Protein backbone atom coordinates (compact mmCIF):
# COMPACT_ATOMS: atom_id res chain seq x y z
CA MET A 1 30.60 9.60 32.20
CA LYS A 2 28.81 7.80 35.20
CA TYR A 3 27.89 10.04 38.36
CA ILE A 4 25.60 10.10 40.96
CA PHE A 5 23.14 13.24 41.86
CA THR A 6 20.81 13.38 44.57
CA SER A 7 17.65 15.32 44.96
CA GLU A 8 15.49 15.54 48.39
CA ALA A 9 12.26 16.56 49.29
CA VAL A 10 10.35 17.26 52.85
CA THR A 11 6.52 16.71 53.98
CA GLU A 12 4.28 19.49 54.61
CA GLY A 13 5.10 18.67 58.40
CA HIS A 14 8.19 19.87 58.21
CA PRO A 15 8.91 23.10 60.18
CA ASP A 16 9.83 25.03 57.21
CA LYS A 17 6.92 23.72 54.99
CA ILE A 18 4.45 24.58 57.78
CA ALA A 19 5.89 28.27 57.48
CA ASP A 20 5.41 28.30 54.08
CA ARG A 21 2.14 26.93 54.10
CA ILE A 22 0.70 29.32 56.46
CA ALA A 23 2.27 32.39 54.41
CA ASP A 24 0.46 31.05 50.83
CA SER A 25 -2.75 30.46 52.54
CA ILE A 26 -2.72 33.88 54.31
CA LEU A 27 -1.65 35.15 50.30
CA ASP A 28 -4.73 33.15 48.94
CA GLU A 29 -7.18 34.62 51.19
CA LEU A 30 -6.26 38.08 50.57
CA ILE A 31 -6.14 37.79 46.86
CA LYS A 32 -9.75 36.14 47.06
CA GLN A 33 -10.50 39.77 48.60
CA ASP A 34 -8.61 41.99 46.61
CA ALA A 35 -6.64 40.38 43.40
CA ASN A 36 -4.47 43.53 43.71
CA SER A 37 -3.19 43.05 47.36
CA ARG A 38 0.72 43.30 47.90
CA VAL A 39 1.89 40.66 50.14
CA ALA A 40 5.17 40.03 51.49
CA CYS A 41 4.68 37.67 54.25
CA GLU A 42 6.76 35.73 56.37
CA VAL A 43 6.15 33.23 58.99
CA VAL A 44 8.67 31.66 61.74
CA THR A 45 7.50 28.54 63.46
CA SER A 46 9.28 27.23 67.11
CA THR A 47 7.96 25.01 69.90
CA ASN A 48 4.29 25.98 70.06
CA LEU A 49 4.67 29.26 68.32
CA VAL A 50 3.89 30.97 65.41
CA PHE A 51 5.06 34.47 64.43
CA ILE A 52 4.01 36.02 61.32
CA PHE A 53 5.01 39.17 60.09
CA GLY A 54 5.92 41.20 57.29
CA GLN A 55 4.90 44.05 54.80
CA ILE A 56 0.86 43.76 53.60
CA THR A 57 -0.99 46.46 51.73
CA SER A 58 -4.76 44.97 50.70
CA ASN A 59 -8.31 46.02 50.73
CA GLY A 60 -8.93 42.44 52.33
CA LYS A 61 -9.79 41.43 55.79
CA VAL A 62 -8.13 38.28 57.36
CA ASP A 63 -7.91 36.55 60.68
CA TYR A 64 -3.97 35.86 60.83
CA GLU A 65 -4.13 33.65 64.06
CA LYS A 66 -7.34 31.69 62.73
CA ILE A 67 -5.45 31.15 59.17
CA ALA A 68 -2.44 29.60 60.89
CA ARG A 69 -4.48 27.48 63.37
CA ASP A 70 -6.64 25.80 60.86
CA THR A 71 -3.30 25.45 58.34
CA VAL A 72 -1.41 23.66 61.48
CA LYS A 73 -4.78 21.48 62.18
CA GLU A 74 -4.80 20.66 58.38
CA ILE A 75 -1.02 19.44 58.48
CA GLY A 76 -1.54 17.52 61.77
CA TYR A 77 -0.23 18.80 64.56
CA THR A 78 -3.15 18.25 66.96
CA LYS A 79 -1.64 16.37 70.19
CA PRO A 80 0.14 18.17 72.63
CA GLU A 81 2.63 15.71 73.09
CA TYR A 82 3.78 17.07 69.43
CA GLN A 83 5.02 20.09 71.43
CA PHE A 84 3.48 21.86 68.68
CA SER A 85 -0.52 22.00 68.17
CA TYR A 86 -2.95 23.97 66.65
CA ASP A 87 -5.23 24.64 69.62
CA THR A 88 -2.53 25.57 71.99
CA MET A 89 0.46 27.28 70.04
CA LYS A 90 0.86 30.87 70.75
CA VAL A 91 0.46 33.02 67.34
CA GLN A 92 2.22 36.70 67.18
CA LEU A 93 1.87 39.30 64.32
CA ALA A 94 3.82 41.85 63.16
CA ILE A 95 2.72 43.30 60.01
CA ASP A 96 3.34 46.63 58.21
CA LYS A 97 2.32 47.75 54.85
CA GLN A 98 4.20 47.92 52.00
CA SER A 99 7.08 50.56 51.55
CA PRO A 100 5.93 53.62 49.49
CA ASP A 101 9.49 53.25 47.91
CA ILE A 102 8.48 50.43 46.51
CA ALA A 103 4.90 50.52 45.60
CA GLN A 104 6.03 53.70 43.45
CA GLY A 105 8.41 51.46 41.45
CA VAL A 106 5.52 48.98 41.17
CA ASP A 107 2.16 50.52 40.39
CA GLU A 108 1.19 50.79 37.09
CA ASN A 109 2.41 53.57 35.01
CA GLU A 110 0.89 55.80 32.19
CA ASN A 111 1.23 52.72 29.74
CA LYS A 112 -0.34 50.37 32.32
CA THR A 113 2.36 48.23 33.05
CA LEU A 114 3.91 47.03 36.31
CA GLY A 115 7.27 47.68 37.43
CA ALA A 116 9.27 44.63 38.88
CA GLY A 117 8.42 44.26 42.35
CA ASP A 118 12.26 43.76 43.08
CA GLN A 119 15.63 43.40 41.14
CA GLY A 120 16.99 39.73 41.05
CA ILE A 121 17.60 36.95 39.03
CA MET A 122 15.47 34.15 38.00
CA PHE A 123 15.85 30.51 36.32
CA GLY A 124 13.50 28.16 34.72
CA PHE A 125 14.70 24.73 33.63
CA ALA A 126 12.75 21.67 31.74
CA SER A 127 14.11 18.44 30.45
CA ASN A 128 12.64 15.39 28.74
CA GLU A 129 14.17 13.17 31.55
CA THR A 130 10.65 12.54 32.82
CA GLU A 131 6.98 12.87 31.70
CA GLU A 132 6.79 15.82 34.10
CA PHE A 133 9.68 17.24 32.41
CA MET A 134 11.91 17.30 35.76
CA PRO A 135 14.81 15.69 36.79
CA LEU A 136 14.34 12.44 37.86
CA GLY A 137 15.47 12.26 41.42
CA GLU A 138 13.34 15.57 42.45
CA VAL A 139 10.31 13.79 40.91
CA LEU A 140 10.89 10.15 42.90
CA ALA A 141 12.06 12.47 46.50
CA GLN A 142 8.98 14.55 45.99
CA ASN A 143 6.38 11.29 45.15
CA LEU A 144 7.92 9.55 48.30
CA ALA A 145 7.41 12.76 50.36
CA MET A 146 3.58 12.99 49.17
CA ARG A 147 3.18 9.09 49.69
CA LEU A 148 4.63 9.33 53.37
CA THR A 149 1.86 11.98 54.58
CA TYR A 150 -0.77 9.93 52.34
CA VAL A 151 0.09 6.70 54.50
CA ARG A 152 -0.04 8.91 57.48
CA LYS A 153 -3.53 10.84 57.33
CA HIS A 154 -5.30 7.73 55.86
CA ASN A 155 -4.21 5.87 58.90
CA ILE A 156 -2.29 3.31 56.66
CA LEU A 157 0.78 3.80 59.35
CA SER A 158 -1.03 5.65 62.16
CA TYR A 159 2.13 5.79 64.39
CA LEU A 160 3.47 8.41 61.45
CA ARG A 161 3.62 12.01 62.67
CA PRO A 162 3.71 14.99 59.98
CA ASP A 163 7.48 15.54 59.79
CA GLY A 164 9.46 13.87 57.32
CA LYS A 165 12.15 14.35 54.77
CA THR A 166 12.90 11.90 51.73
CA GLN A 167 15.92 11.92 49.67
CA VAL A 168 17.02 9.97 45.93
CA SER A 169 20.31 9.25 44.50
CA ILE A 170 20.44 8.65 40.78
CA GLU A 171 23.02 7.03 38.75
CA TYR A 172 23.68 8.45 35.41
CA ASP A 173 25.72 7.46 32.48
CA ASP A 174 26.24 9.60 29.85
CA GLY A 175 23.88 12.11 31.49
CA LYS A 176 20.69 9.69 31.32
CA PRO A 177 19.59 8.13 34.45
CA GLN A 178 20.01 4.38 34.89
CA ARG A 179 19.19 3.17 38.45
CA ILE A 180 18.69 4.51 41.83
CA ASP A 181 21.86 4.26 43.93
CA THR A 182 20.35 4.92 47.39
CA ILE A 183 16.89 5.66 48.61
CA LEU A 184 16.72 7.87 52.28
CA VAL A 185 13.30 8.28 54.59
CA SER A 186 13.22 9.88 57.72
CA CYS A 187 9.92 9.96 59.40
CA GLN A 188 8.78 11.43 62.54
CA HIS A 189 6.85 8.63 64.67
CA ASN A 190 5.36 7.73 67.54
CA GLU A 191 7.41 6.94 71.03
CA ASP A 192 6.26 2.91 71.25
CA VAL A 193 7.36 2.13 67.53
CA SER A 194 10.22 -0.55 67.09
CA GLU A 195 13.16 0.83 64.55
CA ASP A 196 12.71 -2.41 62.85
CA LEU A 197 8.53 -2.51 62.34
CA ILE A 198 9.18 1.20 60.95
CA LYS A 199 11.89 0.46 58.61
CA LYS A 200 9.74 -2.75 57.48
CA ASP A 201 6.45 -0.40 56.92
CA ILE A 202 8.25 2.31 55.08
CA ILE A 203 9.77 -0.22 52.52
CA ASP A 204 6.57 -1.87 51.88
CA GLU A 205 4.18 1.09 52.35
CA VAL A 206 5.90 3.90 50.80
CA ILE A 207 9.11 3.17 49.02
CA LEU A 208 7.69 -0.09 47.11
CA LYS A 209 4.16 1.91 46.35
CA THR A 210 6.12 4.92 44.91
CA ILE A 211 9.36 3.99 43.36
CA PRO A 212 9.73 2.20 40.03
CA LYS A 213 10.97 -1.51 40.10
CA SER A 214 12.96 -1.10 37.16
CA LEU A 215 14.94 1.41 39.12
CA LEU A 216 16.01 -0.85 41.98
CA ASP A 217 18.74 -3.52 42.07
CA SER A 218 20.43 -5.51 44.61
CA ASN A 219 22.88 -2.61 44.89
CA THR A 220 20.21 -0.01 45.72
CA LYS A 221 20.48 1.22 49.47
CA ILE A 222 18.06 1.85 51.50
CA LEU A 223 17.97 4.01 54.66
CA VAL A 224 15.12 4.39 56.86
CA ASN A 225 15.75 6.97 59.86
CA PRO A 226 19.12 6.38 60.13
CA THR A 227 19.60 7.84 63.56
CA GLY A 228 17.33 5.26 64.81
CA ARG A 229 14.60 7.51 66.31
CA PHE A 230 12.65 10.61 65.23
CA VAL A 231 10.08 11.09 67.83
CA ILE A 232 10.91 15.00 68.44
CA GLY A 233 10.10 16.59 65.11
CA GLY A 234 8.22 19.69 63.42
CA PRO A 235 8.76 23.06 64.91
CA ALA A 236 9.77 21.44 68.32
CA GLY A 237 12.87 19.89 66.80
CA ASP A 238 13.89 22.88 64.41
CA THR A 239 12.87 26.28 64.02
CA GLY A 240 11.12 27.02 60.63
CA LEU A 241 11.00 29.98 58.45
CA THR A 242 9.26 30.64 55.01
CA GLY A 243 11.68 30.41 51.82
CA ARG A 244 14.23 27.86 53.29
CA LYS A 245 13.37 25.37 51.06
CA ASN A 246 14.34 26.97 47.81
CA ILE A 247 16.18 24.12 46.04
CA THR A 248 13.17 21.36 46.94
CA ASP A 249 10.54 23.60 45.81
CA THR A 250 12.15 23.84 42.51
CA TYR A 251 14.52 21.49 40.42
CA GLY A 252 16.10 19.50 43.47
CA GLY A 253 19.54 21.22 42.79
CA TYR A 254 19.58 19.80 39.11
CA ALA A 255 19.11 23.47 37.77
CA ARG A 256 20.81 26.63 39.13
CA ASN A 257 18.59 28.65 41.60
CA GLY A 258 18.26 32.70 41.65
CA GLY A 259 17.83 32.58 45.39
CA GLY A 260 14.66 34.37 45.70
CA SER A 261 11.98 32.21 47.62
CA PHE A 262 8.30 31.91 46.82
CA SER A 263 6.19 31.55 49.55
CA GLY A 264 4.32 34.31 51.20
CA LYS A 265 5.13 36.69 47.83
CA ASP A 266 2.35 38.12 45.53
CA PRO A 267 2.67 37.94 41.67
CA THR A 268 4.29 41.47 41.56
CA LYS A 269 7.29 40.03 43.53
CA VAL A 270 9.35 38.71 40.21
CA ASP A 271 11.10 36.20 42.61
CA ARG A 272 8.13 33.89 42.47
CA SER A 273 6.22 34.77 38.93
CA ALA A 274 9.34 35.21 37.01
CA SER A 275 10.38 32.14 37.89
CA TYR A 276 7.21 30.44 37.24
CA MET A 277 7.01 32.09 33.68
CA LEU A 278 10.70 30.78 32.80
CA ARG A 279 9.65 26.97 33.78
CA TYR A 280 6.37 27.58 31.52
CA VAL A 281 8.85 28.73 28.71
CA ALA A 282 11.42 26.10 29.36
CA LYS A 283 8.95 23.23 29.27
CA ASN A 284 6.85 24.43 26.42
CA ILE A 285 10.51 24.79 24.35
CA VAL A 286 11.49 21.08 25.31
CA ALA A 287 7.94 19.60 24.61
CA SER A 288 7.98 21.24 21.44
CA GLY A 289 11.35 19.79 20.48
CA LEU A 290 13.47 22.74 20.06
CA ALA A 291 15.54 21.10 23.09
CA LYS A 292 15.88 18.40 25.18
CA LYS A 293 16.77 20.15 27.86
CA ALA A 294 16.73 24.07 28.57
CA GLU A 295 17.58 26.70 31.21
CA ILE A 296 16.36 30.37 31.06
CA GLN A 297 17.81 32.89 32.96
CA ILE A 298 16.40 36.60 33.09
CA SER A 299 17.12 39.49 35.34
CA TYR A 300 15.07 42.68 36.30
CA ALA A 301 15.47 45.96 37.78
CA ILE A 302 12.75 46.86 40.61
CA GLY A 303 10.31 49.09 39.08
CA VAL A 304 11.47 48.47 35.55
CA SER A 305 9.09 46.46 33.07
CA GLU A 306 11.06 45.12 30.90
CA PRO A 307 13.30 42.12 31.82
CA ILE A 308 17.51 43.78 31.73
CA SER A 309 18.72 40.05 30.23
CA ILE A 310 17.46 37.10 28.96
CA TYR A 311 19.84 34.11 28.81
CA ALA A 312 19.23 30.33 27.28
CA ASN A 313 21.20 27.14 27.76
CA THR A 314 20.30 23.97 25.91
CA PHE A 315 23.31 22.22 26.88
CA GLY A 316 24.10 21.54 23.03
CA THR A 317 20.47 19.51 22.51
CA GLY A 318 19.24 22.66 20.86
CA VAL A 319 18.10 22.35 16.97
CA LEU A 320 18.86 26.01 16.79
CA SER A 321 21.49 27.96 18.36
CA ASP A 322 20.77 29.53 22.07
CA ASP A 323 20.77 32.99 20.77
CA LYS A 324 18.24 32.09 18.26
CA LEU A 325 15.89 30.69 20.94
CA VAL A 326 16.59 33.87 22.79
CA ASP A 327 15.18 35.73 20.28
CA ILE A 328 12.09 33.41 19.82
CA ILE A 329 11.52 33.91 23.57
CA LYS A 330 11.40 37.44 23.13
CA LYS A 331 8.71 37.26 20.46
CA GLU A 332 6.59 34.59 21.68
CA PHE A 333 6.58 35.34 25.63
CA ASP A 334 5.48 38.32 27.29
CA LEU A 335 7.90 38.61 30.26
CA THR A 336 7.19 41.89 31.75
CA PRO A 337 5.46 41.26 35.44
CA SER A 338 2.09 42.35 33.46
CA GLY A 339 2.34 39.92 30.75
CA ILE A 340 3.55 37.17 33.38
CA ILE A 341 0.36 37.76 35.43
CA LYS A 342 -2.18 37.84 32.87
CA THR A 343 -0.44 35.17 30.74
CA LEU A 344 -0.52 32.53 34.06
CA ASN A 345 -3.43 34.18 35.63
CA LEU A 346 -1.49 34.49 38.78
CA GLN A 347 -3.87 37.07 40.65
CA SER A 348 -5.73 33.91 41.63
CA PRO A 349 -5.90 32.15 45.29
CA ILE A 350 -3.99 29.05 44.08
CA TYR A 351 -1.17 29.58 46.33
CA LYS A 352 -1.22 27.29 49.04
CA GLU A 353 -1.46 23.89 46.85
CA THR A 354 2.11 25.08 45.55
CA SER A 355 3.79 25.52 49.32
CA CYS A 356 4.87 21.79 49.73
CA TYR A 357 5.87 18.93 47.38
CA GLY A 358 7.58 21.21 44.41
CA HIS A 359 6.03 23.77 42.70
CA PHE A 360 7.01 22.39 39.13
CA GLY A 361 6.35 19.27 37.58
CA ARG A 362 2.70 19.09 39.37
CA LYS A 363 0.21 17.62 37.45
CA GLU A 364 -2.63 18.95 39.26
CA LYS A 365 -4.92 21.89 38.22
CA GLY A 366 -3.83 25.09 39.75
CA PHE A 367 -0.23 25.11 38.36
CA PRO A 368 -0.81 27.27 35.07
CA TRP A 369 2.98 27.29 34.66
CA GLU A 370 3.03 23.31 33.49
CA ASN A 371 0.47 24.13 30.86
CA LEU A 372 1.81 23.01 27.31
CA ASN A 373 -0.31 25.48 25.25
CA LYS A 374 2.73 27.33 23.51
CA VAL A 375 3.93 23.64 21.70
CA SER A 376 2.22 24.72 18.58
CA ASP A 377 3.36 28.08 18.52
CA LEU A 378 7.27 27.13 18.87
CA LYS A 379 6.81 24.13 16.73
CA LYS A 380 6.81 26.41 13.71
CA TYR A 381 10.59 27.09 14.24
CA LEU A 382 11.47 23.80 13.81
């Protein structure tokens, strides 16, 4: 059966991603000073405005406004014509401490274990579709977004502005990717650049430098700035908010999502940490040969260490039954909040770099849930 599946990504200059990056930069600075910081930081961006709010309990002392300005400058909003600039924007704060009702459920008990920071459901996924163990469309969409930022910051295409979005539609046959049906790139640009030049440059310097030629054919459609103009962008074009890009942060819609966002949350928040752990579990399962594709779900109750439920689905690709796989997961992986934090070393300032271009499938250092150090332990079950 043939079908087309589409995934998207956004650049670090997208208004939602600016918010995510500021929130995770704050989290990193607090964790540097106090590894046990409890952080639930939200950020809103709008025309020349950043609003930072949430609940934070920490022995760390940070300059929230400086972090926001430095982050926005690093992203590239440095000119007044962008209507959002690091040196002229207003920064407003509304920070409270973590609720004591939540804290009493999360704090270590007599067994020295943490309770889950919230109730909820989380998913992890991996497949052997790509070397990153990720869906092909999401890998390509994120690579295009990264390339779009690269050519802007290295002045290869000096007329580009920070905001941008990408989208890749993959044609599948019998569940296997065959070709690219459509590529869409929307890029913010200066006022005085022609539509034709932008399209040519994006094709030559972004698409053809990123997409494998083997996936392109004469029927592949390429769309660049389909409205014809993208001058007003970033927070001046659309309000940004932390946690509003859950699908691009994870698997591009190819796998299920628990709904909880990541950025601005410390690792006691299982929305984030358990999602990382389940990616680690799923990736090692697939890499070990126990399945070609695996999706793992887990659920927690606030204040309770052990998960309420664990579910595995290998979509008929597993060498063992899914029930048996759940037994293996329980035996080989510590899925308590304390166990997750220890296994992945999550009380480290690693979060800023996760805030854009996807949390999964990354090859850089600082993404410990991408490690394959459980493969040998899992192969004994083959």
